[in-house]
CSV table of C-alpha atoms and ligand atoms in Angstrom, one decimal:
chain,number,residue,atom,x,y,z
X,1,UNK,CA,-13.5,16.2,-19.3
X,2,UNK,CA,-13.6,13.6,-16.2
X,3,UNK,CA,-10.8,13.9,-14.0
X,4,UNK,CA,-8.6,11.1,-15.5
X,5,UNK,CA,-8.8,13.1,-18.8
X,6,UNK,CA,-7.4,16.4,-16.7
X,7,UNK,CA,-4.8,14.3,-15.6
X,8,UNK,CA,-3.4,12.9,-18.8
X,9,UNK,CA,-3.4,16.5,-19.7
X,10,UNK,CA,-1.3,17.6,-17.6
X,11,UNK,CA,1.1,14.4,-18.2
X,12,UNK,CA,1.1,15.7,-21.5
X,13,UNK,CA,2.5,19.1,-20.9
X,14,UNK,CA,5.8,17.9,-18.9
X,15,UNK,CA,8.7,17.1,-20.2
X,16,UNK,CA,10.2,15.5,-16.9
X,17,UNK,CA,8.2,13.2,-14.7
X,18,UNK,CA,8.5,12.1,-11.0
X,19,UNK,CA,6.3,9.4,-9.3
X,20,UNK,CA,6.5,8.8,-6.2
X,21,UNK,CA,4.8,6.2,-3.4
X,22,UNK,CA,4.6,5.9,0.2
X,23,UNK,CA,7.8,4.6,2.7
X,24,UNK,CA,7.9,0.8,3.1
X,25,UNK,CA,6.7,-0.3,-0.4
X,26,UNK,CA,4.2,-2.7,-1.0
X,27,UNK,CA,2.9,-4.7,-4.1
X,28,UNK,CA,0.1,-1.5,-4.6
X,29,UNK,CA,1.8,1.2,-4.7
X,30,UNK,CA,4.6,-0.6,-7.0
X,31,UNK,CA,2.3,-1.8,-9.3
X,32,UNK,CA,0.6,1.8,-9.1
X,33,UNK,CA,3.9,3.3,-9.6
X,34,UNK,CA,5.6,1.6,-11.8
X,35,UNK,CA,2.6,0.8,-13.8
X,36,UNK,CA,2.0,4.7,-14.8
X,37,UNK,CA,5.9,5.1,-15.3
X,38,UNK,CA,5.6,2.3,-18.2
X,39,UNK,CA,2.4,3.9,-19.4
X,40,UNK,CA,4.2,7.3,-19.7
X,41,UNK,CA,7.2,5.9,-21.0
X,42,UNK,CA,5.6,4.2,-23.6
X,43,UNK,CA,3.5,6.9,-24.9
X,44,UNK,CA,6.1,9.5,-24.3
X,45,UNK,CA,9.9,8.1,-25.3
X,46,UNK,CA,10.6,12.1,-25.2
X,47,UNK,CA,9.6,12.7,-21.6
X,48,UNK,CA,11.8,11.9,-18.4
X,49,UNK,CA,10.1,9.6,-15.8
X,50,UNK,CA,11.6,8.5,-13.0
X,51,UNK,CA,10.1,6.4,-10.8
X,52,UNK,CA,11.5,6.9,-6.8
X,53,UNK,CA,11.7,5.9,-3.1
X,54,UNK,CA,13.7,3.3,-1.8
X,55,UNK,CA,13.7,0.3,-3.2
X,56,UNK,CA,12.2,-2.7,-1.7
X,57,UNK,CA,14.2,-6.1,-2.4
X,58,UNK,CA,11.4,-8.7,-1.9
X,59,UNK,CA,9.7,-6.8,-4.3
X,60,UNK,CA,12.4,-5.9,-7.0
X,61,UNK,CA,10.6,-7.9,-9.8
X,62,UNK,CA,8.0,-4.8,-10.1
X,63,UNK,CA,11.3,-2.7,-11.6
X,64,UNK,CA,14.3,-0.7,-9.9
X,65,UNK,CA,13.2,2.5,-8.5
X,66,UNK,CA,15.2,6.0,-9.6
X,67,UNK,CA,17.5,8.5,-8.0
X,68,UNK,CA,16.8,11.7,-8.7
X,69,UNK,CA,20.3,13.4,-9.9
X,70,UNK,CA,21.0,17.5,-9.8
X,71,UNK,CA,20.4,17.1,-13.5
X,72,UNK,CA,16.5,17.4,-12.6
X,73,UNK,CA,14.8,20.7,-12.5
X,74,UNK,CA,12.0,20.0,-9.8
X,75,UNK,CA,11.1,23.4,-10.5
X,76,UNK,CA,9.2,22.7,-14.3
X,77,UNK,CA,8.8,19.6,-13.4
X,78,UNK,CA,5.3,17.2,-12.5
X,79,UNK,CA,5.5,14.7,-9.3
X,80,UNK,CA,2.5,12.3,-9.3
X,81,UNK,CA,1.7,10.8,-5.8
X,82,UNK,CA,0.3,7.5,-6.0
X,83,UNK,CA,-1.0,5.4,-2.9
X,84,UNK,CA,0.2,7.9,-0.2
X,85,UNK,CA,-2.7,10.2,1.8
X,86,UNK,CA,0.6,11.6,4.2
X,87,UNK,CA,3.0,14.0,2.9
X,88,UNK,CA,5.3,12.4,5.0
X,89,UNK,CA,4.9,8.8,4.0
X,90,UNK,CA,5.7,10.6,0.4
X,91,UNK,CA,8.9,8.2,-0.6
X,92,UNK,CA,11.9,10.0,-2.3
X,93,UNK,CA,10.9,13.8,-3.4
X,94,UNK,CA,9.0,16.5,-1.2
X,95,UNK,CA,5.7,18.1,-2.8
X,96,UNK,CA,7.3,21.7,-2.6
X,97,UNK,CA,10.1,21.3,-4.6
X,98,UNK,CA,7.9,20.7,-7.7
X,99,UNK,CA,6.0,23.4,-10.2
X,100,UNK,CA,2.9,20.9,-9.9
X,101,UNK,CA,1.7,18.0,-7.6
X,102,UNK,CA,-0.9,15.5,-8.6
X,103,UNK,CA,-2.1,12.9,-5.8
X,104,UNK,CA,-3.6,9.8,-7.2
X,105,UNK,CA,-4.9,7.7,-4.1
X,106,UNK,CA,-7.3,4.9,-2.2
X,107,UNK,CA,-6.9,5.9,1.0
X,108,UNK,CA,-8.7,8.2,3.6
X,109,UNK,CA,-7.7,12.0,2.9
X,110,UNK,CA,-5.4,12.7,6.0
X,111,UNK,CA,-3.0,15.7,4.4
X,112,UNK,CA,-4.5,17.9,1.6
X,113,UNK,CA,-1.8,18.3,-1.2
X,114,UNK,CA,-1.7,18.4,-4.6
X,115,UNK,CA,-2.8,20.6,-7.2
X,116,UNK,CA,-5.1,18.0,-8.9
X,117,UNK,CA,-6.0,16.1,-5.8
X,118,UNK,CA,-8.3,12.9,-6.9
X,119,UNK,CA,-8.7,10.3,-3.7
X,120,UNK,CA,-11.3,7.4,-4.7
X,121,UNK,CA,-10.9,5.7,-0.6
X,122,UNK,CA,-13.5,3.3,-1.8
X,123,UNK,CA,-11.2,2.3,-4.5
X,124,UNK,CA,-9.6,-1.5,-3.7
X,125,UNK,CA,-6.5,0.0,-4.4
X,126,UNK,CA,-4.2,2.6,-6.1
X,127,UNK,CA,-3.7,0.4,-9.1
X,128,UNK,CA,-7.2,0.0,-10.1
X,129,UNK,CA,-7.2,3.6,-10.3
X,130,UNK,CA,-4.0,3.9,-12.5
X,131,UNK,CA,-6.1,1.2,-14.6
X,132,UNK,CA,-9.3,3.5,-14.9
X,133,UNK,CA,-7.1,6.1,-15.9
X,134,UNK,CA,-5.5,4.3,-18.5
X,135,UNK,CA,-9.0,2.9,-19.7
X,136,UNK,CA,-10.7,6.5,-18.9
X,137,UNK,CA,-7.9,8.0,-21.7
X,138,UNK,CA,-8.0,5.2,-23.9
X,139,UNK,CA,-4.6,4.1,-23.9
X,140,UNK,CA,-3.5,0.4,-25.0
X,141,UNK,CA,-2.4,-1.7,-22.4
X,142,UNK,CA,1.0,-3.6,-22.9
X,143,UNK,CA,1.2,-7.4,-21.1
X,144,UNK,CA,3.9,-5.5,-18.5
X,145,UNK,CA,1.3,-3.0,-17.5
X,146,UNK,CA,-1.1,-6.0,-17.0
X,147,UNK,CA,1.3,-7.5,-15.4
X,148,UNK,CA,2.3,-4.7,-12.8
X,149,UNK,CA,-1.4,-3.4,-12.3
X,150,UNK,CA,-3.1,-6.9,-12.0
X,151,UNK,CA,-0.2,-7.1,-8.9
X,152,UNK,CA,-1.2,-4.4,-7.5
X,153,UNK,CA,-4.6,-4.9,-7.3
X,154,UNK,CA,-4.1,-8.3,-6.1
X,155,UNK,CA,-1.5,-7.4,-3.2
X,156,UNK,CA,-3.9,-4.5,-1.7
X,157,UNK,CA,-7.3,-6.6,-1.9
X,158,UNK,CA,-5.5,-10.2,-1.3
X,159,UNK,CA,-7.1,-11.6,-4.4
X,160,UNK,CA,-10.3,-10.5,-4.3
X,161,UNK,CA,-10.5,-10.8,-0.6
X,162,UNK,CA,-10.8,-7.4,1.1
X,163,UNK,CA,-13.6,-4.9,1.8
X,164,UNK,CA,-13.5,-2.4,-1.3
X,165,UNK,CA,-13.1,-5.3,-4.0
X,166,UNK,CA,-16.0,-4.3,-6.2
X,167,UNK,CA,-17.9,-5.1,-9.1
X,168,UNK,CA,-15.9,-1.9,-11.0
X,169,UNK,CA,-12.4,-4.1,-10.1
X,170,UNK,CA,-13.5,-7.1,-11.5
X,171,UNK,CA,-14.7,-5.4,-14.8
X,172,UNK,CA,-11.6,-3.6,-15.0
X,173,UNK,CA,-9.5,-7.0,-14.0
X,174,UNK,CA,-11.3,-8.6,-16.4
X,175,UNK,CA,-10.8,-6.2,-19.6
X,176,UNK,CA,-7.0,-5.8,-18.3
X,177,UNK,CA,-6.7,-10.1,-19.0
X,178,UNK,CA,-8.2,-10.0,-22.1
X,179,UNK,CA,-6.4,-6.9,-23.3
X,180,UNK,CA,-3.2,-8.1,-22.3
X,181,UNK,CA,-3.4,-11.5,-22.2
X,182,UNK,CA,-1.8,-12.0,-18.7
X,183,UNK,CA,-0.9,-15.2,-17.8
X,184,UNK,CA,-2.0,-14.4,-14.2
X,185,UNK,CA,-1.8,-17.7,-12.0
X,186,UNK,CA,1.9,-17.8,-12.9
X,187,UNK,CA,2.1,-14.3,-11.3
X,188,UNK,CA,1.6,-15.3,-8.0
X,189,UNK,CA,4.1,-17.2,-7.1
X,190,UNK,CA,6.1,-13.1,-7.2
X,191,UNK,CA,3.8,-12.2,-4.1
X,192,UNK,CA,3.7,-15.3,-2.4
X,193,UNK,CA,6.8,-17.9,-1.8
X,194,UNK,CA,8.6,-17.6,1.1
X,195,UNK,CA,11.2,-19.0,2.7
X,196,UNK,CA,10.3,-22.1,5.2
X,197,UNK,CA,11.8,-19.6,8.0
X,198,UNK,CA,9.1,-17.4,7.5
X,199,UNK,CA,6.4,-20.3,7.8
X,200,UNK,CA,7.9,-21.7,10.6
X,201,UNK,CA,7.6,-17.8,12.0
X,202,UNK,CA,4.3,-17.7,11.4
X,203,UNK,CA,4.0,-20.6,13.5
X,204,UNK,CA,5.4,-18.9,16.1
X,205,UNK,CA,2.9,-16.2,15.8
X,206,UNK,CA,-0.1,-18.1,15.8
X,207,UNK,CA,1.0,-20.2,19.1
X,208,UNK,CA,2.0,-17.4,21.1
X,209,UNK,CA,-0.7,-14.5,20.4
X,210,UNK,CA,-2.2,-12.9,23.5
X,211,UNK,CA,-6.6,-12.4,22.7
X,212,UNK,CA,-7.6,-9.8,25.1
X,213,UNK,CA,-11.0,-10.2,26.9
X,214,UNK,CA,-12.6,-7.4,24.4
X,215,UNK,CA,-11.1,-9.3,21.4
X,216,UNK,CA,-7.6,-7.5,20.7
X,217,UNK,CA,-5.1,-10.1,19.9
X,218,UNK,CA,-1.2,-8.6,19.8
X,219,UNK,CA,2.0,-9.9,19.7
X,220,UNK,CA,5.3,-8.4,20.3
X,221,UNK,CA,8.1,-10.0,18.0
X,222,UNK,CA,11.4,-8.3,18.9
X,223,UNK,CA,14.7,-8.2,16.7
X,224,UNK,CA,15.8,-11.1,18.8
X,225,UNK,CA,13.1,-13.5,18.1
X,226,UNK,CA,12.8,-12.6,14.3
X,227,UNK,CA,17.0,-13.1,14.2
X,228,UNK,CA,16.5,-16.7,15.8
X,229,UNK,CA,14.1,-17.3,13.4
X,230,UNK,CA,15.8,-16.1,10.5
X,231,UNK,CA,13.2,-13.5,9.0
X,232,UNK,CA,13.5,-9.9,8.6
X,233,UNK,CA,11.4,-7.4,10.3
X,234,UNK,CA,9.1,-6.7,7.6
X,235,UNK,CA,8.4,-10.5,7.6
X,236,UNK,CA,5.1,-10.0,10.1
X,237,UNK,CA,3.5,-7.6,8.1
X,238,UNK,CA,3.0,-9.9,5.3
X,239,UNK,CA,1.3,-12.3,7.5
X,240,UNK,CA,-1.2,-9.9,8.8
X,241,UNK,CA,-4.1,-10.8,7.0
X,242,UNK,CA,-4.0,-14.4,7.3
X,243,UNK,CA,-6.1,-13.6,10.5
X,244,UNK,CA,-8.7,-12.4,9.1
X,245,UNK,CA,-11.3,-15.1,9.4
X,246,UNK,CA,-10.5,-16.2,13.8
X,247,UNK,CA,-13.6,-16.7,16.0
X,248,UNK,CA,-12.2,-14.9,18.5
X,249,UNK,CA,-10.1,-12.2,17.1
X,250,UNK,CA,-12.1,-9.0,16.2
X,251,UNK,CA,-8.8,-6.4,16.0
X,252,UNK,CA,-5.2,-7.9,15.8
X,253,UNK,CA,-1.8,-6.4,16.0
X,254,UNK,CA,1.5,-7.7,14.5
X,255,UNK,CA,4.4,-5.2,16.5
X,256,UNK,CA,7.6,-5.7,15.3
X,257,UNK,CA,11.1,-4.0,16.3
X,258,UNK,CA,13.1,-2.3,13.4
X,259,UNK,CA,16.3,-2.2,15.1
X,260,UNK,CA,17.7,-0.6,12.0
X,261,UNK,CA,15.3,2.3,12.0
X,262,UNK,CA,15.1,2.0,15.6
X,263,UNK,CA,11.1,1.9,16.0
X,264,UNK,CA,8.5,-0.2,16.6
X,265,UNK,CA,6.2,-1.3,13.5
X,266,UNK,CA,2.4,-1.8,13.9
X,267,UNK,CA,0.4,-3.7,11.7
X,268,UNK,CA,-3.3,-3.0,12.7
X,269,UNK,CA,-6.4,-4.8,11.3
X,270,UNK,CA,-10.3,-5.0,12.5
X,271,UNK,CA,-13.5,-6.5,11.1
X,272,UNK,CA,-15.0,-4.8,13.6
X,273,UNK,CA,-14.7,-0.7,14.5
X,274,UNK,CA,-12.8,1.6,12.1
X,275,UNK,CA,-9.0,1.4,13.2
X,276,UNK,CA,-7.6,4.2,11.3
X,277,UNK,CA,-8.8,7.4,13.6
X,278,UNK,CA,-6.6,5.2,16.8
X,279,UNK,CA,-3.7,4.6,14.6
X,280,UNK,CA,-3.8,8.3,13.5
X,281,UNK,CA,-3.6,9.7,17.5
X,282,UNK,CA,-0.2,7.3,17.3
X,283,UNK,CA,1.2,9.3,14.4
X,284,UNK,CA,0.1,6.4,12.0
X,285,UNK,CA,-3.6,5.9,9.8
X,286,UNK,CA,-4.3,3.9,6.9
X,287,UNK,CA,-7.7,3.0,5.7
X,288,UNK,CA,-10.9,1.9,8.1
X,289,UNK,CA,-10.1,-2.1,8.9
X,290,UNK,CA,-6.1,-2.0,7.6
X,291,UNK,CA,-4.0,0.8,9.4
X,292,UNK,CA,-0.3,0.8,10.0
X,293,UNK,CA,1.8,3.1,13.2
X,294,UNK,CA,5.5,3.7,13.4
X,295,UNK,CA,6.0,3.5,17.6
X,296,UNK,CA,9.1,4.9,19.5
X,297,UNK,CA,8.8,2.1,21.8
X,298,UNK,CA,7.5,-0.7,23.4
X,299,UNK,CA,5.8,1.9,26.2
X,300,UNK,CA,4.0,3.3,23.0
X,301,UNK,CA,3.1,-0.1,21.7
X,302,UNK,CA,1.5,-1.5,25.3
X,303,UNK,CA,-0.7,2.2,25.0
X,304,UNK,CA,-1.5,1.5,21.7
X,305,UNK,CA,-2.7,-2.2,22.8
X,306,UNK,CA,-4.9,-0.6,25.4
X,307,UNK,CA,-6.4,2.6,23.1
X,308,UNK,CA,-7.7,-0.6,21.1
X,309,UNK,CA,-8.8,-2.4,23.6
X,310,UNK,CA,-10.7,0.7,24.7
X,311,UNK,CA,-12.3,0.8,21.4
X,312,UNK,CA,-13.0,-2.4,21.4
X,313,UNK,CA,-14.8,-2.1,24.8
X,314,UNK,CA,-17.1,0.8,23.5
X,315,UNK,CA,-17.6,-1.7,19.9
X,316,UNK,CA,-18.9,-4.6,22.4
X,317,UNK,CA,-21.3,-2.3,24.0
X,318,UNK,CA,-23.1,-0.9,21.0
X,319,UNK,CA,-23.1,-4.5,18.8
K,1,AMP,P1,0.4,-2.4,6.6
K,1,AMP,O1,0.0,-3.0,7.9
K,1,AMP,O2,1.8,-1.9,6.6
K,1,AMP,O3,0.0,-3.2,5.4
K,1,AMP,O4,-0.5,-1.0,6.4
K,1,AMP,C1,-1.9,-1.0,6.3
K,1,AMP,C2,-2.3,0.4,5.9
K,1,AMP,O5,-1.9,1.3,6.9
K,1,AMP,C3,-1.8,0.8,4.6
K,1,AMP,O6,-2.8,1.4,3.9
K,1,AMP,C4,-0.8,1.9,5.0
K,1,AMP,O7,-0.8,2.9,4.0
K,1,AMP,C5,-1.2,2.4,6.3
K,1,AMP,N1,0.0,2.6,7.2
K,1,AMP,C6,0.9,1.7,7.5
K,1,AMP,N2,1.9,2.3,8.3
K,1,AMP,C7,1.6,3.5,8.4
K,1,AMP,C8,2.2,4.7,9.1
K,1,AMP,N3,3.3,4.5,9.8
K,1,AMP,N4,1.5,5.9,9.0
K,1,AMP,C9,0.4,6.0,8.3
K,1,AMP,N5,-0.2,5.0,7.7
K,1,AMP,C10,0.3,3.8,7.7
């Protein structure tokens, strides 16, 4: 019995269901949640299975996420973690209040938890993993799980673009369209339109980065600027990657103020040294070349600008 197998089995014994994600929701771990929920769902019109966390309005098309009522006995009940390495990145329900805890995940271990803990961090994402299982148990694929997984994969590796996109995804990508019949290009247009505003933003980005002598490039986007602009402060984050692929830029930094949760959010990436262990000393992580920080403050954010730098020093020296 592989570990996919041990999973279902334990799906099977529950009666109610929780699944929960990590805090600021992306495409993966919707597609990863919400995926499994219509999995179980469909297999098990009996069982309870809620899906939680806050919902994320840019992304509502992936389904509305679930409040969990007094109704709900944690106590005999299952919570499946998907996508989230941090118990407190966990999104809507707290590991201790359950009978049993499985974590399903992509990323570099950073807290142990879970009763059945399975972590695959070379995985492109947390949705091809909800795929395997499905494939690993031999369970039919509807076009709406296609539809949700083949999202999820595509928001974590930015079609097919990212490290960890393997021969394994596109095997399972390609059984999930001929299983389900997906009519994918049509898809995108869920993860990608915008608003001119955020173009225009983006704009602004490029023109006004700072590129440090060791390759660091950063740039500080308060509430102010993103309020002239018109954009929200998640609106950075999903520009991050477009800088992939700059002569000049080896790590990059998106910082933007959350006046609402009154912090600072990093977006961190690197084709260059692993990012993740830095990010980690600033109370953030993520994987090797795409990590993510929460900052108190703009102090915090210039020291988090220089730990790079430092690292990127120590990377010029050895390459
Ligand atoms: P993002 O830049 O938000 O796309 O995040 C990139 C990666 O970093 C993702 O794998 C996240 O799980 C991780 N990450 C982002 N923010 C945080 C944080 N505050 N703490 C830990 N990991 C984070």
């Amino acid at each position: 019995m592989n570990i996919y197998n041990q999973i279902f089995k334990v799906i099977k014994k529950y009666n109610t269901i929780v699944i929960a994600r990590h805090i600021g929701a992306d495409p993966d771990a919707l597609g990863a949640q919400f995926g499994l929920k219509n999995i179980i769902h469909r297999l098990f019109p009996d069982k309870k299975v809620y899906a939680v966390g806050n919902p994320a309005s840019r992304f509502k098309f992936f389904g509305n996420n679930d409040k969990l009522d007094n109704s709900i006995d944690t106590k005999k009940s299952l919570l499946i973690v998907v996508d989230t390495p941090d118990l407190k990145r966990i999104d809507g329900a707290s590991t201790s209040d359950f009978e049993y805890v499985i974590k399903i995940d992509h990323h570099p271990i950073i807290d142990k938890f879970g009763n059945i803990e399975y972590v695959d961090d070379e995985a492109c994402s947390a949705s091809q993993l909800i795929l395997e299982f499905a494939y690993e148990n031999k369970i039919e694929l509807t076009k709406e799980d296609g539809e949700l997984l083949f999202l999820g994969i595509i928001g974590d590796t930015d079609r097919f673009l990212h490290d960890y996109t393997s021969v394994k995804t596109f095997e399972l990508v390609t059984r999930l369209l001929k299983d389900t019949n997906v009519d994918f290009t049509s898809l995108y247009k869920n993860l990608y339109h915008r608003p001119l505003a955020e173009v225009k933003f983006e704009g602004y980005i490029y023109s006004n980065i700072t590129i440090t002598e060791n390759g660091v490039a950063y740039i500080k986007l308060t509430d102010k600027l993103m309020k002239e602009y018109g954009v929200d402060s998640a609106a950075a984050g999903n520009m991050i990657n477009d800088l992939k692929f700059v002569d000049e830029i080896t790590i990059w930094i998106f910082l933007s103020e959350d006046v609402k949760s009154n912090l600072i959010r990093a977006n961190i990436r690197s084709v260059g040294p692993y990012i993740n262990e830095t990010a980690s000393k600033f109370g953030g992580g993520g994987h090797i070349y795409a990590s993510g920080a929460r900052l108190k403050s703009w102090e915090e954010a210039d020291d988090l600008i220089k730990a790079y730098d430092e690292l990127m020093k120590d990377y010029k020296k050895l390459n």
